[in-house]
Amino acid sequence: METVNIDQAKTNLSGLLSRVELGEEIIISNGSIPIAKLVPFRNSSNRRASLGQDRGKFIVPEDFNDPLPKEILAAFEGD
């Protein structure tokens, strides 16, 4: 996986996208800090098939919507 800086990415974007289209992944960095990754776009045609696959693995408790206990509520509110 190649890393390019922002200036290289701006100058060579169409070439980088051609490489990504062929399956390569490219990191764009700001100095030595990676900030983005160019990856091939893939349609999630099987997304519908994965919906609901965890059904029944978690049961929502009856008290799910009840008010929080005072000590937990105080922690959320910064008290």
mmCIF file with all atom_site columns, N, CA and C in Angstrom:
data_model
loop_
_atom_site.group_PDB
_atom_site.id
_atom_site.type_symbol
_atom_site.label_atom_id
_atom_site.label_alt_id
_atom_site.label_comp_id
_atom_site.label_asym_id
_atom_site.label_entity_id
_atom_site.label_seq_id
_atom_site.pdbx_PDB_ins_code
_atom_site.Cartn_x
_atom_site.Cartn_y
_atom_site.Cartn_z
_atom_site.occupancy
_atom_site.B_iso_or_equiv
_atom_site.pdbx_formal_charge
_atom_site.auth_seq_id
_atom_site.auth_comp_id
_atom_site.auth_asym_id
_atom_site.auth_atom_id
_atom_site.pdbx_PDB_model_num
ATOM 1   N N  . MET A 1 1  ? 0.848   -1.161  0.000   1.00 0.00 ? 1  MET A N  1
ATOM 2   C CA . MET A 1 1  ? 0.000   0.000   0.000   1.00 0.00 ? 1  MET A CA 1
ATOM 3   C C  . MET A 1 1  ? 0.902   1.235   0.000   1.00 0.00 ? 1  MET A C  1
ATOM 4   N N  . GLU A 1 2  ? 0.713   2.077   -0.984  1.00 0.00 ? 2  GLU A N  1
ATOM 5   C CA . GLU A 1 2  ? 1.542   3.277   -1.132  1.00 0.00 ? 2  GLU A CA 1
ATOM 6   C C  . GLU A 1 2  ? 0.950   4.427   -0.323  1.00 0.00 ? 2  GLU A C  1
ATOM 7   N N  . THR A 1 3  ? 1.833   5.277   0.170   1.00 0.00 ? 3  THR A N  1
ATOM 8   C CA . THR A 1 3  ? 1.424   6.490   0.858   1.00 0.00 ? 3  THR A CA 1
ATOM 9   C C  . THR A 1 3  ? 1.887   7.690   0.038   1.00 0.00 ? 3  THR A C  1
ATOM 10  N N  . VAL A 1 4  ? 0.978   8.640   -0.180  1.00 0.00 ? 4  VAL A N  1
ATOM 11  C CA . VAL A 1 4  ? 1.315   9.870   -0.899  1.00 0.00 ? 4  VAL A CA 1
ATOM 12  C C  . VAL A 1 4  ? 0.920   11.057  -0.028  1.00 0.00 ? 4  VAL A C  1
ATOM 13  N N  . ASN A 1 5  ? 1.621   12.175  -0.217  1.00 0.00 ? 5  ASN A N  1
ATOM 14  C CA . ASN A 1 5  ? 1.235   13.353  0.550   1.00 0.00 ? 5  ASN A CA 1
ATOM 15  C C  . ASN A 1 5  ? 0.102   14.093  -0.183  1.00 0.00 ? 5  ASN A C  1
ATOM 16  N N  . ILE A 1 6  ? -0.443  15.097  0.464   1.00 0.00 ? 6  ILE A N  1
ATOM 17  C CA . ILE A 1 6  ? -1.602  15.807  -0.079  1.00 0.00 ? 6  ILE A CA 1
ATOM 18  C C  . ILE A 1 6  ? -1.291  16.443  -1.435  1.00 0.00 ? 6  ILE A C  1
ATOM 19  N N  . ASP A 1 7  ? -0.129  17.061  -1.551  1.00 0.00 ? 7  ASP A N  1
ATOM 20  C CA . ASP A 1 7  ? 0.227   17.690  -2.829  1.00 0.00 ? 7  ASP A CA 1
ATOM 21  C C  . ASP A 1 7  ? 0.317   16.669  -3.956  1.00 0.00 ? 7  ASP A C  1
ATOM 22  N N  . GLN A 1 8  ? 0.932   15.509  -3.685  1.00 0.00 ? 8  GLN A N  1
ATOM 23  C CA . GLN A 1 8  ? 0.998   14.449  -4.691  1.00 0.00 ? 8  GLN A CA 1
ATOM 24  C C  . GLN A 1 8  ? -0.409  13.977  -5.063  1.00 0.00 ? 8  GLN A C  1
ATOM 25  N N  . ALA A 1 9  ? -1.268  13.866  -4.065  1.00 0.00 ? 9  ALA A N  1
ATOM 26  C CA . ALA A 1 9  ? -2.633  13.400  -4.319  1.00 0.00 ? 9  ALA A CA 1
ATOM 27  C C  . ALA A 1 9  ? -3.390  14.400  -5.192  1.00 0.00 ? 9  ALA A C  1
ATOM 28  N N  . LYS A 1 10 ? -3.233  15.707  -4.918  1.00 0.00 ? 10 LYS A N  1
ATOM 29  C CA . LYS A 1 10 ? -3.910  16.719  -5.736  1.00 0.00 ? 10 LYS A CA 1
ATOM 30  C C  . LYS A 1 10 ? -3.392  16.706  -7.170  1.00 0.00 ? 10 LYS A C  1
ATOM 31  N N  . THR A 1 11 ? -2.101  16.581  -7.313  1.00 0.00 ? 11 THR A N  1
ATOM 32  C CA . THR A 1 11 ? -1.486  16.622  -8.636  1.00 0.00 ? 11 THR A CA 1
ATOM 33  C C  . THR A 1 11 ? -1.814  15.375  -9.463  1.00 0.00 ? 11 THR A C  1
ATOM 34  N N  . ASN A 1 12 ? -1.892  14.229  -8.817  1.00 0.00 ? 12 ASN A N  1
ATOM 35  C CA . ASN A 1 12 ? -2.030  12.952  -9.523  1.00 0.00 ? 12 ASN A CA 1
ATOM 36  C C  . ASN A 1 12 ? -3.338  12.231  -9.230  1.00 0.00 ? 12 ASN A C  1
ATOM 37  N N  . LEU A 1 13 ? -4.391  12.972  -8.876  1.00 0.00 ? 13 LEU A N  1
ATOM 38  C CA . LEU A 1 13 ? -5.626  12.329  -8.442  1.00 0.00 ? 13 LEU A CA 1
ATOM 39  C C  . LEU A 1 13 ? -6.190  11.355  -9.466  1.00 0.00 ? 13 LEU A C  1
ATOM 40  N N  . SER A 1 14 ? -6.255  11.747  -10.722 1.00 0.00 ? 14 SER A N  1
ATOM 41  C CA . SER A 1 14 ? -6.855  10.840  -11.715 1.00 0.00 ? 14 SER A CA 1
ATOM 42  C C  . SER A 1 14 ? -6.041  9.558   -11.848 1.00 0.00 ? 14 SER A C  1
ATOM 43  N N  . GLY A 1 15 ? -4.716  9.657   -11.785 1.00 0.00 ? 15 GLY A N  1
ATOM 44  C CA . GLY A 1 15 ? -3.879  8.459   -11.851 1.00 0.00 ? 15 GLY A CA 1
ATOM 45  C C  . GLY A 1 15 ? -4.056  7.585   -10.624 1.00 0.00 ? 15 GLY A C  1
ATOM 46  N N  . LEU A 1 16 ? -4.146  8.214   -9.468  1.00 0.00 ? 16 LEU A N  1
ATOM 47  C CA . LEU A 1 16 ? -4.360  7.453   -8.236  1.00 0.00 ? 16 LEU A CA 1
ATOM 48  C C  . LEU A 1 16 ? -5.709  6.734   -8.286  1.00 0.00 ? 16 LEU A C  1
ATOM 49  N N  . LEU A 1 17 ? -6.725  7.428   -8.791  1.00 0.00 ? 17 LEU A N  1
ATOM 50  C CA . LEU A 1 17 ? -8.049  6.808   -8.875  1.00 0.00 ? 17 LEU A CA 1
ATOM 51  C C  . LEU A 1 17 ? -8.053  5.643   -9.859  1.00 0.00 ? 17 LEU A C  1
ATOM 52  N N  . SER A 1 18 ? -7.279  5.742   -10.925 1.00 0.00 ? 18 SER A N  1
ATOM 53  C CA . SER A 1 18 ? -7.175  4.621   -11.868 1.00 0.00 ? 18 SER A CA 1
ATOM 54  C C  . SER A 1 18 ? -6.572  3.403   -11.182 1.00 0.00 ? 18 SER A C  1
ATOM 55  N N  . ARG A 1 19 ? -5.562  3.626   -10.364 1.00 0.00 ? 19 ARG A N  1
ATOM 56  C CA . ARG A 1 19 ? -4.941  2.520   -9.632  1.00 0.00 ? 19 ARG A CA 1
ATOM 57  C C  . ARG A 1 19 ? -5.899  1.921   -8.612  1.00 0.00 ? 19 ARG A C  1
ATOM 58  N N  . VAL A 1 20 ? -6.645  2.796   -7.930  1.00 0.00 ? 20 VAL A N  1
ATOM 59  C CA . VAL A 1 20 ? -7.616  2.322   -6.946  1.00 0.00 ? 20 VAL A CA 1
ATOM 60  C C  . VAL A 1 20 ? -8.710  1.510   -7.633  1.00 0.00 ? 20 VAL A C  1
ATOM 61  N N  . GLU A 1 21 ? -9.115  1.954   -8.804  1.00 0.00 ? 21 GLU A N  1
ATOM 62  C CA . GLU A 1 21 ? -10.144 1.240   -9.552  1.00 0.00 ? 21 GLU A CA 1
ATOM 63  C C  . GLU A 1 21 ? -9.706  -0.195  -9.865  1.00 0.00 ? 21 GLU A C  1
ATOM 64  N N  . LEU A 1 22 ? -8.411  -0.405  -9.983  1.00 0.00 ? 22 LEU A N  1
ATOM 65  C CA . LEU A 1 22 ? -7.873  -1.741  -10.250 1.00 0.00 ? 22 LEU A CA 1
ATOM 66  C C  . LEU A 1 22 ? -7.677  -2.563  -8.979  1.00 0.00 ? 22 LEU A C  1
ATOM 67  N N  . GLY A 1 23 ? -8.021  -1.973  -7.824  1.00 0.00 ? 23 GLY A N  1
ATOM 68  C CA . GLY A 1 23 ? -7.976  -2.728  -6.581  1.00 0.00 ? 23 GLY A CA 1
ATOM 69  C C  . GLY A 1 23 ? -6.934  -2.278  -5.581  1.00 0.00 ? 23 GLY A C  1
ATOM 70  N N  . GLU A 1 24 ? -6.081  -1.349  -5.953  1.00 0.00 ? 24 GLU A N  1
ATOM 71  C CA . GLU A 1 24 ? -5.039  -0.885  -5.042  1.00 0.00 ? 24 GLU A CA 1
ATOM 72  C C  . GLU A 1 24 ? -5.635  0.051   -3.989  1.00 0.00 ? 24 GLU A C  1
ATOM 73  N N  . GLU A 1 25 ? -5.032  0.078   -2.824  1.00 0.00 ? 25 GLU A N  1
ATOM 74  C CA . GLU A 1 25 ? -5.415  1.018   -1.777  1.00 0.00 ? 25 GLU A CA 1
ATOM 75  C C  . GLU A 1 25 ? -4.267  1.994   -1.582  1.00 0.00 ? 25 GLU A C  1
ATOM 76  N N  . ILE A 1 26 ? -4.582  3.270   -1.412  1.00 0.00 ? 26 ILE A N  1
ATOM 77  C CA . ILE A 1 26 ? -3.568  4.314   -1.299  1.00 0.00 ? 26 ILE A CA 1
ATOM 78  C C  . ILE A 1 26 ? -3.882  5.189   -0.093  1.00 0.00 ? 26 ILE A C  1
ATOM 79  N N  . ILE A 1 27 ? -2.863  5.438   0.714   1.00 0.00 ? 27 ILE A N  1
ATOM 80  C CA . ILE A 1 27 ? -2.988  6.298   1.893   1.00 0.00 ? 27 ILE A CA 1
ATOM 81  C C  . ILE A 1 27 ? -2.568  7.718   1.502   1.00 0.00 ? 27 ILE A C  1
ATOM 82  N N  . ILE A 1 28 ? -3.355  8.703   1.935   1.00 0.00 ? 28 ILE A N  1
ATOM 83  C CA . ILE A 1 28 ? -2.989  10.111  1.758   1.00 0.00 ? 28 ILE A CA 1
ATOM 84  C C  . ILE A 1 28 ? -2.600  10.638  3.136   1.00 0.00 ? 28 ILE A C  1
ATOM 85  N N  . SER A 1 29 ? -1.418  11.267  3.194   1.00 0.00 ? 29 SER A N  1
ATOM 86  C CA . SER A 1 29 ? -0.936  11.741  4.486   1.00 0.00 ? 29 SER A CA 1
ATOM 87  C C  . SER A 1 29 ? -0.686  13.241  4.459   1.00 0.00 ? 29 SER A C  1
ATOM 88  N N  . ASN A 1 30 ? -0.735  13.811  5.633   1.00 0.00 ? 30 ASN A N  1
ATOM 89  C CA . ASN A 1 30 ? -0.377  15.210  5.843   1.00 0.00 ? 30 ASN A CA 1
ATOM 90  C C  . ASN A 1 30 ? 0.931   15.170  6.619   1.00 0.00 ? 30 ASN A C  1
ATOM 91  N N  . GLY A 1 31 ? 2.040   15.345  5.920   1.00 0.00 ? 31 GLY A N  1
ATOM 92  C CA . GLY A 1 31 ? 3.341   15.117  6.544   1.00 0.00 ? 31 GLY A CA 1
ATOM 93  C C  . GLY A 1 31 ? 3.496   13.625  6.766   1.00 0.00 ? 31 GLY A C  1
ATOM 94  N N  . SER A 1 32 ? 3.722   13.235  7.994   1.00 0.00 ? 32 SER A N  1
ATOM 95  C CA . SER A 1 32 ? 3.857   11.808  8.301   1.00 0.00 ? 32 SER A CA 1
ATOM 96  C C  . SER A 1 32 ? 2.589   11.229  8.923   1.00 0.00 ? 32 SER A C  1
ATOM 97  N N  . ILE A 1 33 ? 1.516   12.029  8.972   1.00 0.00 ? 33 ILE A N  1
ATOM 98  C CA . ILE A 1 33 ? 0.272   11.578  9.610   1.00 0.00 ? 33 ILE A CA 1
ATOM 99  C C  . ILE A 1 33 ? -0.728  11.156  8.543   1.00 0.00 ? 33 ILE A C  1
ATOM 100 N N  . PRO A 1 34 ? -1.104  9.867   8.524   1.00 0.00 ? 34 PRO A N  1
ATOM 101 C CA . PRO A 1 34 ? -2.120  9.414   7.563   1.00 0.00 ? 34 PRO A CA 1
ATOM 102 C C  . PRO A 1 34 ? -3.463  10.064  7.874   1.00 0.00 ? 34 PRO A C  1
ATOM 103 N N  . ILE A 1 35 ? -4.138  10.576  6.833   1.00 0.00 ? 35 ILE A N  1
ATOM 104 C CA . ILE A 1 35 ? -5.425  11.238  7.073   1.00 0.00 ? 35 ILE A CA 1
ATOM 105 C C  . ILE A 1 35 ? -6.570  10.627  6.282   1.00 0.00 ? 35 ILE A C  1
ATOM 106 N N  . ALA A 1 36 ? -6.255  9.874   5.221   1.00 0.00 ? 36 ALA A N  1
ATOM 107 C CA . ALA A 1 36 ? -7.329  9.285   4.416   1.00 0.00 ? 36 ALA A CA 1
ATOM 108 C C  . ALA A 1 36 ? -6.796  8.056   3.696   1.00 0.00 ? 36 ALA A C  1
ATOM 109 N N  . LYS A 1 37 ? -7.728  7.188   3.311   1.00 0.00 ? 37 LYS A N  1
ATOM 110 C CA . LYS A 1 37 ? -7.364  6.012   2.539   1.00 0.00 ? 37 LYS A CA 1
ATOM 111 C C  . LYS A 1 37 ? -8.278  5.933   1.329   1.00 0.00 ? 37 LYS A C  1
ATOM 112 N N  . LEU A 1 38 ? -7.680  5.867   0.139   1.00 0.00 ? 38 LEU A N  1
ATOM 113 C CA . LEU A 1 38 ? -8.456  5.655   -1.084  1.00 0.00 ? 38 LEU A CA 1
ATOM 114 C C  . LEU A 1 38 ? -8.602  4.160   -1.278  1.00 0.00 ? 38 LEU A C  1
ATOM 115 N N  . VAL A 1 39 ? -9.830  3.696   -1.340  1.00 0.00 ? 39 VAL A N  1
ATOM 116 C CA . VAL A 1 39 ? -10.097 2.265   -1.538  1.00 0.00 ? 39 VAL A CA 1
ATOM 117 C C  . VAL A 1 39 ? -11.127 2.112   -2.641  1.00 0.00 ? 39 VAL A C  1
ATOM 118 N N  . PRO A 1 40 ? -11.141 0.974   -3.316  1.00 0.00 ? 40 PRO A N  1
ATOM 119 C CA . PRO A 1 40 ? -12.142 0.766   -4.360  1.00 0.00 ? 40 PRO A CA 1
ATOM 120 C C  . PRO A 1 40 ? -13.552 0.778   -3.761  1.00 0.00 ? 40 PRO A C  1
ATOM 121 N N  . PHE A 1 41 ? -14.466 1.384   -4.479  1.00 0.00 ? 41 PHE A N  1
ATOM 122 C CA . PHE A 1 41 ? -15.869 1.404   -4.053  1.00 0.00 ? 41 PHE A CA 1
ATOM 123 C C  . PHE A 1 41 ? -16.513 0.093   -4.456  1.00 0.00 ? 41 PHE A C  1
ATOM 124 N N  . ARG A 1 42 ? -17.164 -0.539  -3.506  1.00 0.00 ? 42 ARG A N  1
ATOM 125 C CA . ARG A 1 42 ? -17.857 -1.783  -3.797  1.00 0.00 ? 42 ARG A CA 1
ATOM 126 C C  . ARG A 1 42 ? -19.315 -1.641  -3.379  1.00 0.00 ? 42 ARG A C  1
ATOM 127 N N  . ASN A 1 43 ? -20.201 -1.942  -4.299  1.00 0.00 ? 43 ASN A N  1
ATOM 128 C CA . ASN A 1 43 ? -21.615 -1.952  -3.949  1.00 0.00 ? 43 ASN A CA 1
ATOM 129 C C  . ASN A 1 43 ? -21.860 -3.052  -2.937  1.00 0.00 ? 43 ASN A C  1
ATOM 130 N N  . SER A 1 44 ? -22.640 -2.760  -1.938  1.00 0.00 ? 44 SER A N  1
ATOM 131 C CA . SER A 1 44 ? -22.950 -3.803  -0.970  1.00 0.00 ? 44 SER A CA 1
ATOM 132 C C  . SER A 1 44 ? -24.227 -4.504  -1.402  1.00 0.00 ? 44 SER A C  1
ATOM 133 N N  . SER A 1 45 ? -24.102 -5.302  -2.442  1.00 0.00 ? 45 SER A N  1
ATOM 134 C CA . SER A 1 45 ? -25.263 -6.008  -2.969  1.00 0.00 ? 45 SER A CA 1
ATOM 135 C C  . SER A 1 45 ? -25.765 -7.057  -1.995  1.00 0.00 ? 45 SER A C  1
ATOM 136 N N  . ASN A 1 46 ? -24.884 -7.513  -1.103  1.00 0.00 ? 46 ASN A N  1
ATOM 137 C CA . ASN A 1 46 ? -25.312 -8.520  -0.135  1.00 0.00 ? 46 ASN A CA 1
ATOM 138 C C  . ASN A 1 46 ? -25.731 -7.899  1.194   1.00 0.00 ? 46 ASN A C  1
ATOM 139 N N  . ARG A 1 47 ? -25.833 -6.556  1.253   1.00 0.00 ? 47 ARG A N  1
ATOM 140 C CA . ARG A 1 47 ? -26.212 -5.889  2.495   1.00 0.00 ? 47 ARG A CA 1
ATOM 141 C C  . ARG A 1 47 ? -27.576 -6.361  2.981   1.00 0.00 ? 47 ARG A C  1
ATOM 142 N N  . ARG A 1 48 ? -28.519 -6.470  2.076   1.00 0.00 ? 48 ARG A N  1
ATOM 143 C CA . ARG A 1 48 ? -29.849 -6.908  2.481   1.00 0.00 ? 48 ARG A CA 1
ATOM 144 C C  . ARG A 1 48 ? -29.807 -8.296  3.102   1.00 0.00 ? 48 ARG A C  1
ATOM 145 N N  . ALA A 1 49 ? -28.956 -9.149  2.582   1.00 0.00 ? 49 ALA A N  1
ATOM 146 C CA . ALA A 1 49 ? -28.865 -10.507 3.105   1.00 0.00 ? 49 ALA A CA 1
ATOM 147 C C  . ALA A 1 49 ? -28.320 -10.515 4.527   1.00 0.00 ? 49 ALA A C  1
ATOM 148 N N  . SER A 1 50 ? -27.522 -9.490  4.897   1.00 0.00 ? 50 SER A N  1
ATOM 149 C CA . SER A 1 50 ? -26.934 -9.475  6.229   1.00 0.00 ? 50 SER A CA 1
ATOM 150 C C  . SER A 1 50 ? -27.845 -8.823  7.268   1.00 0.00 ? 50 SER A C  1
ATOM 151 N N  . LEU A 1 51 ? -28.874 -8.085  6.825   1.00 0.00 ? 51 LEU A N  1
ATOM 152 C CA . LEU A 1 51 ? -29.775 -7.437  7.776   1.00 0.00 ? 51 LEU A CA 1
ATOM 153 C C  . LEU A 1 51 ? -30.524 -8.492  8.581   1.00 0.00 ? 51 LEU A C  1
ATOM 154 N N  . GLY A 1 52 ? -30.532 -8.313  9.883   1.00 0.00 ? 52 GLY A N  1
ATOM 155 C CA . GLY A 1 52 ? -31.269 -9.223  10.746  1.00 0.00 ? 52 GLY A CA 1
ATOM 156 C C  . GLY A 1 52 ? -30.524 -10.488 11.105  1.00 0.00 ? 52 GLY A C  1
ATOM 157 N N  . GLN A 1 53 ? -29.263 -10.608 10.740  1.00 0.00 ? 53 GLN A N  1
ATOM 158 C CA . GLN A 1 53 ? -28.546 -11.850 11.000  1.00 0.00 ? 53 GLN A CA 1
ATOM 159 C C  . GLN A 1 53 ? -28.306 -12.089 12.489  1.00 0.00 ? 53 GLN A C  1
ATOM 160 N N  . ASP A 1 54 ? -28.396 -11.047 13.302  1.00 0.00 ? 54 ASP A N  1
ATOM 161 C CA . ASP A 1 54 ? -28.211 -11.211 14.750  1.00 0.00 ? 54 ASP A CA 1
ATOM 162 C C  . ASP A 1 54 ? -29.536 -11.250 15.504  1.00 0.00 ? 54 ASP A C  1
ATOM 163 N N  . ARG A 1 55 ? -30.618 -11.343 14.769  1.00 0.00 ? 55 ARG A N  1
ATOM 164 C CA . ARG A 1 55 ? -31.936 -11.398 15.403  1.00 0.00 ? 55 ARG A CA 1
ATOM 165 C C  . ARG A 1 55 ? -31.985 -12.530 16.433  1.00 0.00 ? 55 ARG A C  1
ATOM 166 N N  . GLY A 1 56 ? -32.470 -12.197 17.627  1.00 0.00 ? 56 GLY A N  1
ATOM 167 C CA . GLY A 1 56 ? -32.607 -13.192 18.682  1.00 0.00 ? 56 GLY A CA 1
ATOM 168 C C  . GLY A 1 56 ? -31.363 -13.357 19.545  1.00 0.00 ? 56 GLY A C  1
ATOM 169 N N  . LYS A 1 57 ? -30.265 -12.726 19.184  1.00 0.00 ? 57 LYS A N  1
ATOM 170 C CA . LYS A 1 57 ? -29.045 -12.840 19.982  1.00 0.00 ? 57 LYS A CA 1
ATOM 171 C C  . LYS A 1 57 ? -29.036 -11.852 21.142  1.00 0.00 ? 57 LYS A C  1
ATOM 172 N N  . PHE A 1 58 ? -29.910 -10.871 21.093  1.00 0.00 ? 58 PHE A N  1
ATOM 173 C CA . PHE A 1 58 ? -29.997 -9.886  22.165  1.00 0.00 ? 58 PHE A CA 1
ATOM 174 C C  . PHE A 1 58 ? -31.462 -9.609  22.427  1.00 0.00 ? 58 PHE A C  1
ATOM 175 N N  . ILE A 1 59 ? -31.839 -9.650  23.661  1.00 0.00 ? 59 ILE A N  1
ATOM 176 C CA . ILE A 1 59 ? -33.213 -9.352  24.058  1.00 0.00 ? 59 ILE A CA 1
ATOM 177 C C  . ILE A 1 59 ? -33.207 -8.012  24.791  1.00 0.00 ? 59 ILE A C  1
ATOM 178 N N  . VAL A 1 60 ? -34.046 -7.099  24.349  1.00 0.00 ? 60 VAL A N  1
ATOM 179 C CA . VAL A 1 60 ? -34.152 -5.802  25.003  1.00 0.00 ? 60 VAL A CA 1
ATOM 180 C C  . VAL A 1 60 ? -34.866 -5.993  26.335  1.00 0.00 ? 60 VAL A C  1
ATOM 181 N N  . PRO A 1 61 ? -34.218 -5.583  27.435  1.00 0.00 ? 61 PRO A N  1
ATOM 182 C CA . PRO A 1 61 ? -34.845 -5.774  28.744  1.00 0.00 ? 61 PRO A CA 1
ATOM 183 C C  . PRO A 1 61 ? -36.121 -4.942  28.888  1.00 0.00 ? 61 PRO A C  1
ATOM 184 N N  . GLU A 1 62 ? -37.021 -5.412  29.706  1.00 0.00 ? 62 GLU A N  1
ATOM 185 C CA . GLU A 1 62 ? -38.298 -4.722  29.939  1.00 0.00 ? 62 GLU A CA 1
ATOM 186 C C  . GLU A 1 62 ? -38.087 -3.299  30.462  1.00 0.00 ? 62 GLU A C  1
ATOM 187 N N  . ASP A 1 63 ? -37.025 -3.088  31.266  1.00 0.00 ? 63 ASP A N  1
ATOM 188 C CA . ASP A 1 63 ? -36.806 -1.773  31.870  1.00 0.00 ? 63 ASP A CA 1
ATOM 189 C C  . ASP A 1 63 ? -35.908 -0.874  31.005  1.00 0.00 ? 63 ASP A C  1
ATOM 190 N N  . PHE A 1 64 ? -35.747 -1.192  29.740  1.00 0.00 ? 64 PHE A N  1
ATOM 191 C CA . PHE A 1 64 ? -34.836 -0.459  28.857  1.00 0.00 ? 64 PHE A CA 1
ATOM 192 C C  . PHE A 1 64 ? -35.130 1.041   28.839  1.00 0.00 ? 64 PHE A C  1
ATOM 193 N N  . ASN A 1 65 ? -36.382 1.433   28.808  1.00 0.00 ? 65 ASN A N  1
ATOM 194 C CA . ASN A 1 65 ? -36.755 2.847   28.722  1.00 0.00 ? 65 ASN A CA 1
ATOM 195 C C  . ASN A 1 65 ? -37.028 3.489   30.078  1.00 0.00 ? 65 ASN A C  1
ATOM 196 N N  . ASP A 1 66 ? -36.794 2.757   31.153  1.00 0.00 ? 66 ASP A N  1
ATOM 197 C CA . ASP A 1 66 ? -36.993 3.326   32.488  1.00 0.00 ? 66 ASP A CA 1
ATOM 198 C C  . ASP A 1 66 ? -35.940 4.399   32.763  1.00 0.00 ? 66 ASP A C  1
ATOM 199 N N  . PRO A 1 67 ? -36.244 5.342   33.656  1.00 0.00 ? 67 PRO A N  1
ATOM 200 C CA . PRO A 1 67 ? -35.248 6.357   34.011  1.00 0.00 ? 67 PRO A CA 1
ATOM 201 C C  . PRO A 1 67 ? -33.984 5.703   34.577  1.00 0.00 ? 67 PRO A C  1
ATOM 202 N N  . LEU A 1 68 ? -32.841 6.344   34.348  1.00 0.00 ? 68 LEU A N  1
ATOM 203 C CA . LEU A 1 68 ? -31.581 5.826   34.872  1.00 0.00 ? 68 LEU A CA 1
ATOM 204 C C  . LEU A 1 68 ? -31.530 5.975   36.386  1.00 0.00 ? 68 LEU A C  1
ATOM 205 N N  . PRO A 1 69 ? -30.791 5.083   37.054  1.00 0.00 ? 69 PRO A N  1
ATOM 206 C CA . PRO A 1 69 ? -30.582 5.272   38.495  1.00 0.00 ? 69 PRO A CA 1
ATOM 207 C C  . PRO A 1 69 ? -29.883 6.616   38.743  1.00 0.00 ? 69 PRO A C  1
ATOM 208 N N  . LYS A 1 70 ? -30.142 7.217   39.903  1.00 0.00 ? 70 LYS A N  1
ATOM 209 C CA . LYS A 1 70 ? -29.643 8.561   40.209  1.00 0.00 ? 70 LYS A CA 1
ATOM 210 C C  . LYS A 1 70 ? -28.124 8.669   40.082  1.00 0.00 ? 70 LYS A C  1
ATOM 211 N N  . GLU A 1 71 ? -27.370 7.642   40.535  1.00 0.00 ? 71 GLU A N  1
ATOM 212 C CA . GLU A 1 71 ? -25.909 7.730   40.494  1.00 0.00 ? 71 GLU A CA 1
ATOM 213 C C  . GLU A 1 71 ? -25.378 7.694   39.046  1.00 0.00 ? 71 GLU A C  1
ATOM 214 N N  . ILE A 1 72 ? -26.022 6.952   38.190  1.00 0.00 ? 72 ILE A N  1
ATOM 215 C CA . ILE A 1 72 ? -25.606 6.909   36.785  1.00 0.00 ? 72 ILE A CA 1
ATOM 216 C C  . ILE A 1 72 ? -26.002 8.196   36.084  1.00 0.00 ? 72 ILE A C  1
ATOM 217 N N  . LEU A 1 73 ? -27.186 8.687   36.335  1.00 0.00 ? 73 LEU A N  1
ATOM 218 C CA . LEU A 1 73 ? -27.637 9.952   35.763  1.00 0.00 ? 73 LEU A CA 1
ATOM 219 C C  . LEU A 1 73 ? -26.716 11.094  36.196  1.00 0.00 ? 73 LEU A C  1
ATOM 220 N N  . ALA A 1 74 ? -26.300 11.095  37.461  1.00 0.00 ? 74 ALA A N  1
ATOM 221 C CA . ALA A 1 74 ? -25.391 12.126  37.975  1.00 0.00 ? 74 ALA A CA 1
ATOM 222 C C  . ALA A 1 74 ? -24.056 12.066  37.225  1.00 0.00 ? 74 ALA A C  1
ATOM 223 N N  . ALA A 1 75 ? -23.565 10.874  36.908  1.00 0.00 ? 75 ALA A N  1
ATOM 224 C CA . ALA A 1 75 ? -22.301 10.727  36.193  1.00 0.00 ? 75 ALA A CA 1
ATOM 225 C C  . ALA A 1 75 ? -22.429 11.305  34.769  1.00 0.00 ? 75 ALA A C  1
ATOM 226 N N  . PHE A 1 76 ? -23.558 11.073  34.139  1.00 0.00 ? 76 PHE A N  1
ATOM 227 C CA . PHE A 1 76 ? -23.772 11.623  32.790  1.00 0.00 ? 76 PHE A CA 1
ATOM 228 C C  . PHE A 1 76 ? -23.856 13.147  32.819  1.00 0.00 ? 76 PHE A C  1
ATOM 229 N N  . GLU A 1 77 ? -24.421 13.678  33.889  1.00 0.00 ? 77 GLU A N  1
ATOM 230 C CA . GLU A 1 77 ? -24.612 15.115  33.976  1.00 0.00 ? 77 GLU A CA 1
ATOM 231 C C  . GLU A 1 77 ? -23.419 15.827  34.590  1.00 0.00 ? 77 GLU A C  1
ATOM 232 N N  . GLY A 1 78 ? -22.374 15.082  34.937  1.00 0.00 ? 78 GLY A N  1
ATOM 233 C CA . GLY A 1 78 ? -21.142 15.675  35.457  1.00 0.00 ? 78 GLY A CA 1
ATOM 234 C C  . GLY A 1 78 ? -21.181 16.027  36.925  1.00 0.00 ? 78 GLY A C  1
ATOM 235 N N  . ASP A 1 79 ? -22.089 15.440  37.651  1.00 0.00 ? 79 ASP A N  1
ATOM 236 C CA . ASP A 1 79 ? -22.178 15.720  39.116  1.00 0.00 ? 79 ASP A CA 1
ATOM 237 C C  . ASP A 1 79 ? -21.269 14.803  39.897  1.00 0.00 ? 79 ASP A C  1
#
